[in-house]
mmCIF file of C-alpha atoms in Angstrom:
data_model
loop_
_atom_site.group_PDB
_atom_site.id
_atom_site.type_symbol
_atom_site.label_atom_id
_atom_site.label_comp_id
_atom_site.label_asym_id
_atom_site.label_seq_id
_atom_site.Cartn_x
_atom_site.Cartn_y
_atom_site.Cartn_z
ATOM 1 C CA MET A 24 -22.935 -34.788 -34.257
ATOM 2 C CA TYR A 25 -23.049 -36.626 -30.937
ATOM 3 C CA LEU A 26 -25.442 -39.556 -30.604
ATOM 4 C CA VAL A 27 -26.842 -40.027 -27.088
ATOM 5 C CA THR A 28 -28.889 -43.142 -26.458
ATOM 6 C CA GLY A 29 -31.156 -42.778 -23.456
ATOM 7 C CA GLY A 30 -30.874 -39.048 -24.072
ATOM 8 C CA ALA A 31 -34.334 -38.308 -22.652
ATOM 9 C CA GLY A 32 -33.521 -40.098 -19.405
ATOM 10 C CA PHE A 33 -31.997 -38.755 -16.223
ATOM 11 C CA ILE A 34 -28.256 -38.707 -16.841
ATOM 12 C CA GLY A 35 -28.721 -38.661 -20.608
ATOM 13 C CA SER A 36 -30.800 -35.476 -20.679
ATOM 14 C CA ASN A 37 -28.286 -33.681 -18.458
ATOM 15 C CA LEU A 38 -25.563 -34.719 -20.899
ATOM 16 C CA VAL A 39 -27.656 -33.554 -23.865
ATOM 17 C CA ALA A 40 -28.116 -30.196 -22.120
ATOM 18 C CA ALA A 41 -24.377 -29.764 -21.615
ATOM 19 C CA LEU A 42 -23.503 -30.755 -25.183
ATOM 20 C CA SER A 43 -26.198 -28.503 -26.627
ATOM 21 C CA GLU A 44 -25.166 -25.566 -24.462
ATOM 22 C CA GLY A 45 -21.644 -26.076 -25.775
ATOM 23 C CA GLY A 46 -22.876 -25.657 -29.341
ATOM 24 C CA ALA A 47 -22.814 -29.304 -30.421
ATOM 25 C CA ARG A 48 -25.377 -30.970 -32.669
ATOM 26 C CA VAL A 49 -27.030 -33.798 -30.747
ATOM 27 C CA ALA A 50 -29.149 -36.729 -31.880
ATOM 28 C CA VAL A 51 -31.116 -38.642 -29.257
ATOM 29 C CA CYS A 52 -32.337 -42.225 -29.294
ATOM 30 C CA ASP A 53 -34.973 -42.923 -26.640
ATOM 31 C CA ARG A 54 -38.591 -43.665 -25.849
ATOM 32 C CA LEU A 55 -40.662 -40.881 -24.308
ATOM 33 C CA GLY A 56 -43.828 -42.718 -23.282
ATOM 34 C CA SER A 57 -47.003 -40.955 -22.183
ATOM 35 C CA GLY A 58 -45.700 -39.133 -19.087
ATOM 36 C CA ASP A 59 -43.588 -36.023 -18.629
ATOM 37 C CA LYS A 60 -40.291 -37.537 -19.735
ATOM 38 C CA TRP A 61 -40.436 -35.348 -22.852
ATOM 39 C CA ARG A 62 -39.922 -32.323 -20.611
ATOM 40 C CA ASN A 63 -36.350 -33.497 -19.974
ATOM 41 C CA LEU A 64 -35.612 -32.429 -23.562
ATOM 42 C CA ALA A 65 -38.112 -29.617 -24.004
ATOM 43 C CA LYS A 66 -35.510 -26.838 -23.713
ATOM 44 C CA ARG A 67 -33.102 -28.352 -26.227
ATOM 45 C CA GLU A 68 -32.693 -28.085 -29.977
ATOM 46 C CA LEU A 69 -32.106 -31.589 -31.290
ATOM 47 C CA HIS A 70 -30.721 -32.707 -34.618
ATOM 48 C CA ALA A 71 -32.802 -35.878 -34.405
ATOM 49 C CA LEU A 72 -34.949 -37.811 -31.950
ATOM 50 C CA VAL A 73 -35.614 -41.432 -32.824
ATOM 51 C CA PRO A 74 -36.949 -44.472 -30.953
ATOM 52 C CA PRO A 75 -34.657 -47.498 -30.573
ATOM 53 C CA GLU A 76 -36.174 -49.214 -33.592
ATOM 54 C CA GLY A 77 -35.130 -46.209 -35.693
ATOM 55 C CA LEU A 78 -31.493 -46.293 -34.586
ATOM 56 C CA ASP A 79 -30.210 -48.428 -37.461
ATOM 57 C CA ASP A 80 -31.813 -46.139 -40.047
ATOM 58 C CA LEU A 81 -30.286 -43.073 -38.361
ATOM 59 C CA LEU A 82 -26.824 -44.627 -38.360
ATOM 60 C CA ALA A 83 -27.179 -45.735 -41.977
ATOM 61 C CA ALA A 84 -28.216 -42.251 -43.072
ATOM 62 C CA GLU A 85 -25.971 -40.081 -40.898
ATOM 63 C CA GLY A 86 -23.334 -42.355 -39.401
ATOM 64 C CA ALA A 87 -20.547 -40.518 -41.209
ATOM 65 C CA SER A 88 -21.287 -37.372 -39.190
ATOM 66 C CA VAL A 89 -21.292 -39.082 -35.767
ATOM 67 C CA LYS A 90 -18.410 -37.752 -33.682
ATOM 68 C CA ALA A 91 -19.025 -40.069 -30.693
ATOM 69 C CA VAL A 92 -21.707 -42.393 -29.314
ATOM 70 C CA LEU A 93 -22.676 -41.911 -25.670
ATOM 71 C CA HIS A 94 -24.666 -45.016 -24.853
ATOM 72 C CA LEU A 95 -26.765 -44.394 -21.742
ATOM 73 C CA GLY A 96 -29.926 -46.109 -22.944
ATOM 74 C CA ALA A 97 -30.883 -49.136 -20.871
ATOM 75 C CA ILE A 98 -33.506 -50.673 -18.666
ATOM 76 C CA THR A 99 -32.272 -49.287 -15.349
ATOM 77 C CA SER A 100 -34.751 -50.723 -12.875
ATOM 78 C CA THR A 101 -32.997 -52.827 -10.270
ATOM 79 C CA THR A 102 -36.288 -54.674 -9.678
ATOM 80 C CA GLU A 103 -36.855 -55.713 -13.308
ATOM 81 C CA THR A 104 -37.355 -59.495 -13.380
ATOM 82 C CA ASP A 105 -37.607 -60.065 -17.150
ATOM 83 C CA ALA A 106 -34.072 -61.272 -17.727
ATOM 84 C CA ASP A 107 -34.676 -61.848 -21.448
ATOM 85 C CA LEU A 108 -35.691 -58.205 -21.843
ATOM 86 C CA LEU A 109 -32.633 -57.029 -19.906
ATOM 87 C CA LEU A 110 -30.403 -59.252 -22.010
ATOM 88 C CA ARG A 111 -31.868 -57.942 -25.258
ATOM 89 C CA VAL A 112 -31.728 -54.264 -24.321
ATOM 90 C CA ASN A 113 -28.791 -53.900 -21.954
ATOM 91 C CA PHE A 114 -26.476 -56.471 -23.501
ATOM 92 C CA GLY A 115 -27.556 -56.927 -27.120
ATOM 93 C CA LEU A 116 -27.874 -53.247 -28.033
ATOM 94 C CA SER A 117 -24.549 -52.476 -26.353
ATOM 95 C CA GLN A 118 -22.849 -55.169 -28.439
ATOM 96 C CA ARG A 119 -24.354 -53.745 -31.634
ATOM 97 C CA LEU A 120 -23.124 -50.248 -30.834
ATOM 98 C CA TRP A 121 -19.642 -51.499 -29.933
ATOM 99 C CA ARG A 122 -19.382 -53.276 -33.288
ATOM 100 C CA TRP A 123 -20.708 -50.251 -35.186
ATOM 101 C CA CYS A 124 -18.298 -47.883 -33.434
ATOM 102 C CA ALA A 125 -15.382 -50.240 -34.050
ATOM 103 C CA GLU A 126 -16.179 -50.459 -37.761
ATOM 104 C CA ALA A 127 -16.893 -46.730 -38.145
ATOM 105 C CA GLY A 128 -13.918 -45.597 -36.049
ATOM 106 C CA VAL A 129 -16.143 -43.701 -33.601
ATOM 107 C CA PRO A 130 -15.529 -43.358 -29.831
ATOM 108 C CA LEU A 131 -17.986 -45.124 -27.522
ATOM 109 C CA ILE A 132 -18.726 -44.068 -23.949
ATOM 110 C CA TYR A 133 -21.263 -46.297 -22.227
ATOM 111 C CA ALA A 134 -23.021 -46.630 -18.899
ATOM 112 C CA SER A 135 -22.073 -49.540 -16.709
ATOM 113 C CA SER A 136 -23.204 -49.504 -13.077
ATOM 114 C CA ALA A 137 -22.044 -49.867 -9.492
ATOM 115 C CA ALA A 138 -24.666 -52.626 -9.326
ATOM 116 C CA THR A 139 -22.029 -54.839 -10.969
ATOM 117 C CA TYR A 140 -20.247 -54.969 -7.581
ATOM 118 C CA GLY A 141 -23.054 -56.912 -5.924
ATOM 119 C CA ASP A 142 -22.928 -56.856 -2.137
ATOM 120 C CA GLY A 143 -19.526 -55.173 -2.149
ATOM 121 C CA SER A 144 -17.730 -58.116 -0.561
ATOM 122 C CA GLU A 145 -15.143 -57.963 -3.362
ATOM 123 C CA GLY A 146 -14.680 -54.235 -2.882
ATOM 124 C CA PHE A 147 -15.403 -51.376 -5.268
ATOM 125 C CA ASP A 148 -12.192 -51.344 -7.285
ATOM 126 C CA ASP A 149 -12.670 -50.682 -11.014
ATOM 127 C CA ASP A 150 -9.966 -53.200 -11.874
ATOM 128 C CA ASN A 151 -9.865 -53.721 -15.643
ATOM 129 C CA ALA A 152 -8.570 -57.288 -15.400
ATOM 130 C CA LEU A 153 -10.877 -60.075 -16.573
ATOM 131 C CA GLU A 154 -10.110 -62.146 -13.509
ATOM 132 C CA ALA A 155 -11.147 -59.262 -11.242
ATOM 133 C CA LEU A 156 -14.492 -58.928 -13.011
ATOM 134 C CA ALA A 157 -15.015 -62.672 -12.790
ATOM 135 C CA ARG A 158 -15.042 -62.431 -8.984
ATOM 136 C CA LEU A 159 -17.962 -59.968 -8.895
ATOM 137 C CA ARG A 160 -21.455 -61.282 -8.159
ATOM 138 C CA PRO A 161 -24.244 -58.794 -9.014
ATOM 139 C CA MET A 162 -27.306 -59.257 -6.824
ATOM 140 C CA ASN A 163 -29.995 -58.522 -9.416
ATOM 141 C CA ALA A 164 -30.617 -59.108 -13.109
ATOM 142 C CA TYR A 165 -30.026 -55.454 -13.966
ATOM 143 C CA GLY A 166 -26.551 -55.494 -12.420
ATOM 144 C CA TRP A 167 -25.816 -58.811 -14.125
ATOM 145 C CA SER A 168 -26.783 -57.427 -17.563
ATOM 146 C CA LYS A 169 -24.364 -54.521 -17.129
ATOM 147 C CA HIS A 170 -21.636 -56.812 -15.799
ATOM 148 C CA LEU A 171 -22.105 -59.166 -18.743
ATOM 149 C CA PHE A 172 -21.280 -56.405 -21.200
ATOM 150 C CA ASP A 173 -18.248 -55.210 -19.212
ATOM 151 C CA ARG A 174 -16.863 -58.746 -19.325
ATOM 152 C CA TRP A 175 -17.683 -59.077 -23.028
ATOM 153 C CA VAL A 176 -15.782 -55.860 -23.773
ATOM 154 C CA LEU A 177 -12.660 -56.903 -21.875
ATOM 155 C CA ARG A 178 -12.716 -60.333 -23.502
ATOM 156 C CA ARG A 179 -12.853 -58.710 -26.976
ATOM 157 C CA LEU A 180 -9.891 -56.543 -26.060
ATOM 158 C CA GLU A 181 -7.893 -59.493 -24.710
ATOM 159 C CA GLU A 182 -8.544 -61.434 -27.907
ATOM 160 C CA GLY A 183 -7.510 -58.495 -30.070
ATOM 161 C CA GLY A 184 -10.927 -58.053 -31.638
ATOM 162 C CA PRO A 185 -12.175 -54.871 -33.308
ATOM 163 C CA ARG A 186 -12.539 -51.948 -30.917
ATOM 164 C CA PRO A 187 -13.561 -48.299 -31.103
ATOM 165 C CA PRO A 188 -10.655 -45.823 -31.153
ATOM 166 C CA GLN A 189 -11.728 -44.753 -27.658
ATOM 167 C CA TRP A 190 -14.026 -46.575 -25.254
ATOM 168 C CA ALA A 191 -15.039 -45.986 -21.661
ATOM 169 C CA GLY A 192 -17.465 -47.848 -19.423
ATOM 170 C CA LEU A 193 -18.648 -45.777 -16.454
ATOM 171 C CA LYS A 194 -19.772 -47.478 -13.260
ATOM 172 C CA PHE A 195 -22.223 -44.892 -11.955
ATOM 173 C CA PHE A 196 -22.841 -44.932 -8.206
ATOM 174 C CA ASN A 197 -25.820 -43.171 -6.528
ATOM 175 C CA VAL A 198 -26.517 -40.292 -8.898
ATOM 176 C CA TYR A 199 -28.943 -37.493 -7.960
ATOM 177 C CA GLY A 200 -30.056 -34.274 -9.633
ATOM 178 C CA PRO A 201 -32.602 -32.731 -12.012
ATOM 179 C CA ASN A 202 -34.609 -34.615 -14.645
ATOM 180 C CA GLU A 203 -34.926 -37.824 -12.650
ATOM 181 C CA TYR A 204 -38.620 -37.262 -11.881
ATOM 182 C CA HIS A 205 -39.921 -39.876 -14.351
ATOM 183 C CA LYS A 206 -38.019 -42.592 -12.481
ATOM 184 C CA LEU A 207 -40.627 -42.630 -9.688
ATOM 185 C CA ALA A 208 -39.661 -45.319 -7.141
ATOM 186 C CA GLN A 209 -36.217 -45.663 -8.759
ATOM 187 C CA ALA A 210 -35.437 -41.953 -8.284
ATOM 188 C CA SER A 211 -32.735 -40.846 -5.869
ATOM 189 C CA VAL A 212 -33.141 -40.730 -2.101
ATOM 190 C CA ALA A 213 -32.535 -36.971 -2.329
ATOM 191 C CA LEU A 214 -35.702 -36.502 -4.373
ATOM 192 C CA HIS A 215 -37.761 -38.845 -2.178
ATOM 193 C CA VAL A 216 -36.671 -37.123 1.025
ATOM 194 C CA PHE A 217 -37.446 -33.674 -0.402
ATOM 195 C CA GLU A 218 -40.929 -34.778 -1.452
ATOM 196 C CA GLN A 219 -41.607 -36.400 1.925
ATOM 197 C CA VAL A 220 -40.519 -33.307 3.827
ATOM 198 C CA ARG A 221 -42.441 -30.968 1.544
ATOM 199 C CA GLU A 222 -45.626 -32.988 1.916
ATOM 200 C CA GLY A 223 -45.504 -33.944 5.589
ATOM 201 C CA GLY A 224 -42.499 -32.371 7.238
ATOM 202 C CA VAL A 225 -40.955 -35.772 8.019
ATOM 203 C CA ALA A 226 -38.334 -37.822 6.176
ATOM 204 C CA ARG A 227 -38.621 -41.614 6.191
ATOM 205 C CA LEU A 228 -35.448 -43.684 6.177
ATOM 206 C CA PHE A 229 -34.833 -47.369 6.684
ATOM 207 C CA GLN A 230 -33.906 -48.695 10.075
ATOM 208 C CA SER A 231 -30.626 -50.523 10.397
ATOM 209 C CA HIS A 232 -30.856 -54.263 10.910
ATOM 210 C CA ARG A 233 -27.167 -54.608 11.679
ATOM 211 C CA PRO A 234 -25.588 -53.740 15.016
ATOM 212 C CA ASP A 235 -22.589 -52.018 13.400
ATOM 213 C CA TYR A 236 -24.746 -49.372 11.679
ATOM 214 C CA PRO A 237 -27.146 -46.948 13.398
ATOM 215 C CA ASP A 238 -30.565 -46.222 11.915
ATOM 216 C CA GLY A 239 -30.008 -44.040 8.869
ATOM 217 C CA GLY A 240 -26.302 -44.790 9.053
ATOM 218 C CA GLN A 241 -26.271 -46.926 5.922
ATOM 219 C CA LEU A 242 -23.651 -45.458 3.593
ATOM 220 C CA ARG A 243 -23.734 -44.641 -0.107
ATOM 221 C CA ASP A 244 -21.507 -42.809 -2.556
ATOM 222 C CA PHE A 245 -23.928 -40.040 -3.629
ATOM 223 C CA VAL A 246 -22.752 -38.224 -6.772
ATOM 224 C CA TRP A 247 -24.168 -35.031 -8.302
ATOM 225 C CA VAL A 248 -25.311 -35.552 -11.897
ATOM 226 C CA GLY A 249 -23.353 -32.508 -13.048
ATOM 227 C CA ASP A 250 -20.150 -34.242 -12.000
ATOM 228 C CA CYS A 251 -21.108 -37.274 -14.081
ATOM 229 C CA VAL A 252 -21.631 -35.042 -17.096
ATOM 230 C CA ALA A 253 -18.291 -33.328 -16.450
ATOM 231 C CA VAL A 254 -16.498 -36.688 -16.542
ATOM 232 C CA MET A 255 -18.179 -37.677 -19.819
ATOM 233 C CA THR A 256 -17.352 -34.397 -21.535
ATOM 234 C CA TRP A 257 -13.781 -34.664 -20.214
ATOM 235 C CA LEU A 258 -13.515 -38.080 -21.825
ATOM 236 C CA LEU A 259 -14.715 -36.620 -25.121
ATOM 237 C CA ASP A 260 -11.956 -34.022 -24.851
ATOM 238 C CA ASN A 261 -9.346 -36.693 -24.029
ATOM 239 C CA PRO A 262 -9.598 -39.360 -26.729
ATOM 240 C CA GLY A 263 -6.501 -41.140 -25.483
ATOM 241 C CA VAL A 264 -8.262 -42.276 -22.301
ATOM 242 C CA SER A 265 -10.055 -45.641 -22.391
ATOM 243 C CA GLY A 266 -11.137 -48.187 -19.795
ATOM 244 C CA LEU A 267 -13.661 -49.106 -17.130
ATOM 245 C CA PHE A 268 -13.978 -46.347 -14.547
ATOM 246 C CA ASN A 269 -15.934 -45.840 -11.346
ATOM 247 C CA LEU A 270 -18.023 -42.685 -11.266
ATOM 248 C CA GLY A 271 -18.762 -41.668 -7.713
ATOM 249 C CA THR A 272 -17.136 -39.193 -5.348
ATOM 250 C CA GLY A 273 -14.896 -41.571 -3.449
ATOM 251 C CA GLN A 274 -16.573 -40.626 -0.154
ATOM 252 C CA ALA A 275 -19.497 -42.574 1.314
ATOM 253 C CA ARG A 276 -22.084 -40.574 3.234
ATOM 254 C CA SER A 277 -25.054 -41.729 5.296
ATOM 255 C CA PHE A 278 -28.723 -41.449 4.399
ATOM 256 C CA ALA A 279 -29.130 -39.425 7.585
ATOM 257 C CA ASP A 280 -26.491 -36.977 6.316
ATOM 258 C CA LEU A 281 -28.472 -36.545 3.122
ATOM 259 C CA ALA A 282 -31.754 -36.013 4.980
ATOM 260 C CA ARG A 283 -30.122 -33.437 7.256
ATOM 261 C CA ALA A 284 -28.864 -31.552 4.201
ATOM 262 C CA VAL A 285 -32.442 -31.334 2.913
ATOM 263 C CA PHE A 286 -33.762 -30.029 6.233
ATOM 264 C CA ARG A 287 -30.906 -27.542 6.443
ATOM 265 C CA GLU A 288 -31.579 -26.186 2.964
ATOM 266 C CA LEU A 289 -35.308 -25.868 3.729
ATOM 267 C CA ASN A 290 -34.511 -24.212 7.066
ATOM 268 C CA LEU A 291 -36.665 -26.766 8.885
ATOM 269 C CA PRO A 292 -36.048 -28.714 12.099
ATOM 270 C CA GLU A 293 -34.805 -32.251 11.549
ATOM 271 C CA ALA A 294 -37.614 -34.841 11.717
ATOM 272 C CA ILE A 295 -36.747 -38.365 10.599
ATOM 273 C CA ASP A 296 -38.847 -41.495 11.038
ATOM 274 C CA TYR A 297 -36.992 -44.787 10.752
ATOM 275 C CA VAL A 298 -39.088 -47.560 9.245
ATOM 276 C CA PRO A 299 -38.252 -51.274 8.944
ATOM 277 C CA THR A 300 -36.466 -52.282 5.781
ATOM 278 C CA PRO A 301 -38.947 -54.384 3.767
ATOM 279 C CA GLU A 302 -38.486 -58.108 4.297
ATOM 280 C CA ALA A 303 -38.274 -58.673 0.538
ATOM 281 C CA ILE A 304 -35.003 -56.726 0.263
ATOM 282 C CA ARG A 305 -33.626 -56.911 3.804
ATOM 283 C CA ALA A 306 -31.377 -59.937 3.340
ATOM 284 C CA LYS A 307 -29.558 -58.413 0.352
ATOM 285 C CA TYR A 308 -29.671 -54.773 1.394
ATOM 286 C CA GLN A 309 -26.345 -52.961 0.937
ATOM 287 C CA TYR A 310 -25.002 -51.055 3.917
ATOM 288 C CA PHE A 311 -21.959 -49.550 2.233
ATOM 289 C CA THR A 312 -20.869 -48.413 -1.226
ATOM 290 C CA GLN A 313 -17.882 -46.207 -1.990
ATOM 291 C CA ALA A 314 -16.166 -45.834 -5.319
ATOM 292 C CA ARG A 315 -12.422 -46.087 -5.612
ATOM 293 C CA MET A 316 -11.625 -43.108 -7.818
ATOM 294 C CA ASP A 317 -7.864 -43.394 -8.243
ATOM 295 C CA ARG A 318 -8.132 -45.015 -11.679
ATOM 296 C CA LEU A 319 -10.012 -42.018 -13.102
ATOM 297 C CA THR A 320 -7.813 -39.467 -11.371
ATOM 298 C CA GLY A 321 -4.765 -41.432 -12.466
ATOM 299 C CA ALA A 322 -5.978 -41.089 -16.049
ATOM 300 C CA GLY A 323 -5.788 -37.317 -15.616
ATOM 301 C CA TYR A 324 -9.186 -36.224 -14.318
ATOM 302 C CA THR A 325 -8.611 -33.413 -11.815
ATOM 303 C CA ALA A 326 -11.908 -31.529 -11.547
ATOM 304 C CA GLY A 327 -13.005 -33.068 -8.238
ATOM 305 C CA PHE A 328 -16.528 -33.823 -7.067
ATOM 306 C CA THR A 329 -19.325 -31.849 -5.440
ATOM 307 C CA PRO A 330 -19.725 -32.367 -1.660
ATOM 308 C CA LEU A 331 -23.097 -33.804 -0.642
ATOM 309 C CA GLU A 332 -24.376 -30.700 1.157
ATOM 310 C CA GLU A 333 -23.462 -28.476 -1.777
ATOM 311 C CA GLY A 334 -25.074 -30.799 -4.311
ATOM 312 C CA VAL A 335 -28.284 -31.211 -2.322
ATOM 313 C CA GLY A 336 -28.485 -27.456 -1.819
ATOM 314 C CA ARG A 337 -28.036 -26.836 -5.532
ATOM 315 C CA TYR A 338 -30.648 -29.459 -6.395
ATOM 316 C CA LEU A 339 -33.254 -27.873 -4.127
ATOM 317 C CA ARG A 340 -32.506 -24.212 -4.846
ATOM 318 C CA ASP A 341 -32.001 -24.420 -8.594
ATOM 319 C CA TYR A 342 -34.559 -27.095 -9.471
ATOM 320 C CA LEU A 343 -36.879 -28.692 -6.913
ATOM 321 C CA MET A 344 -38.026 -25.419 -5.349
ATOM 322 C CA LYS A 345 -38.613 -23.777 -8.737
ATOM 323 C CA ASP A 346 -41.879 -23.745 -10.687
ATOM 324 C CA ASP A 347 -39.970 -25.444 -13.485
ATOM 325 C CA PRO A 348 -37.673 -28.112 -11.993
ATOM 326 C CA PHE A 349 -36.325 -29.359 -15.337
ATOM 327 C CA ARG A 350 -32.871 -28.625 -16.642
#
């Protein structure tokens, strides 16, 4: 049995789908709320579905059958200001699962974040050295909570403390794809642009407030969610691989490139309005992110990553333009 925390969320539900389609038994720990988040799991047969407060009971009753823990559950909002809540959920629960996996001899794959890199001034190198992590300065409490756990893990390893037989922390970059609809404002730019174009025929992107970037020329490492799932399942198949790893494509693309891919797939003329970046986020707005991927490829991952135009096309054709957009 695989245990997926956050298994009803965006990346988590795509992982649950892949594991289930491969014939695995899957238990999910998550909250569903009162919206449509449940639909992310509606097509899957689950061994168990428990809220976070039921996790300890599940592990006590069925821990011996857990093959691996894939810990994707977290508060993921980059605008969350309750630092105590972030500390309790994103740091505390991760520590508990690390200790349980170490004691039970169970692999642990967990979600870190590219938000740990802050403004990118220290680069985007997934260096596993403690001193390298110490130089990073996340720009929000969410990124800090993820960074705190990464540093805690590497400190435990340096001190020779108990560890799972395999562990991997994945620094997800700008992920897009099906089952992200419950994220609302925190959903990907791909989804927002599609909805804007569908409703009014015009995409809205932020203006540039730097002379070295044109409007819409801000760059991100956009990664298709299926590629993220492929990396996680590869790790499960390669128990000798452990470490902190970036999970992007290694190629930054502009917001304008993404918008053009949407228009192209919809066979519509390009129409983009550039609006001022809100004052509240302008000073700390990132103009460039790009994952260094040589650490993952050096560990043996060879599958490659989906080009932006192909991923956007797949997202629209296979999901967003269907009556049922859920995976």
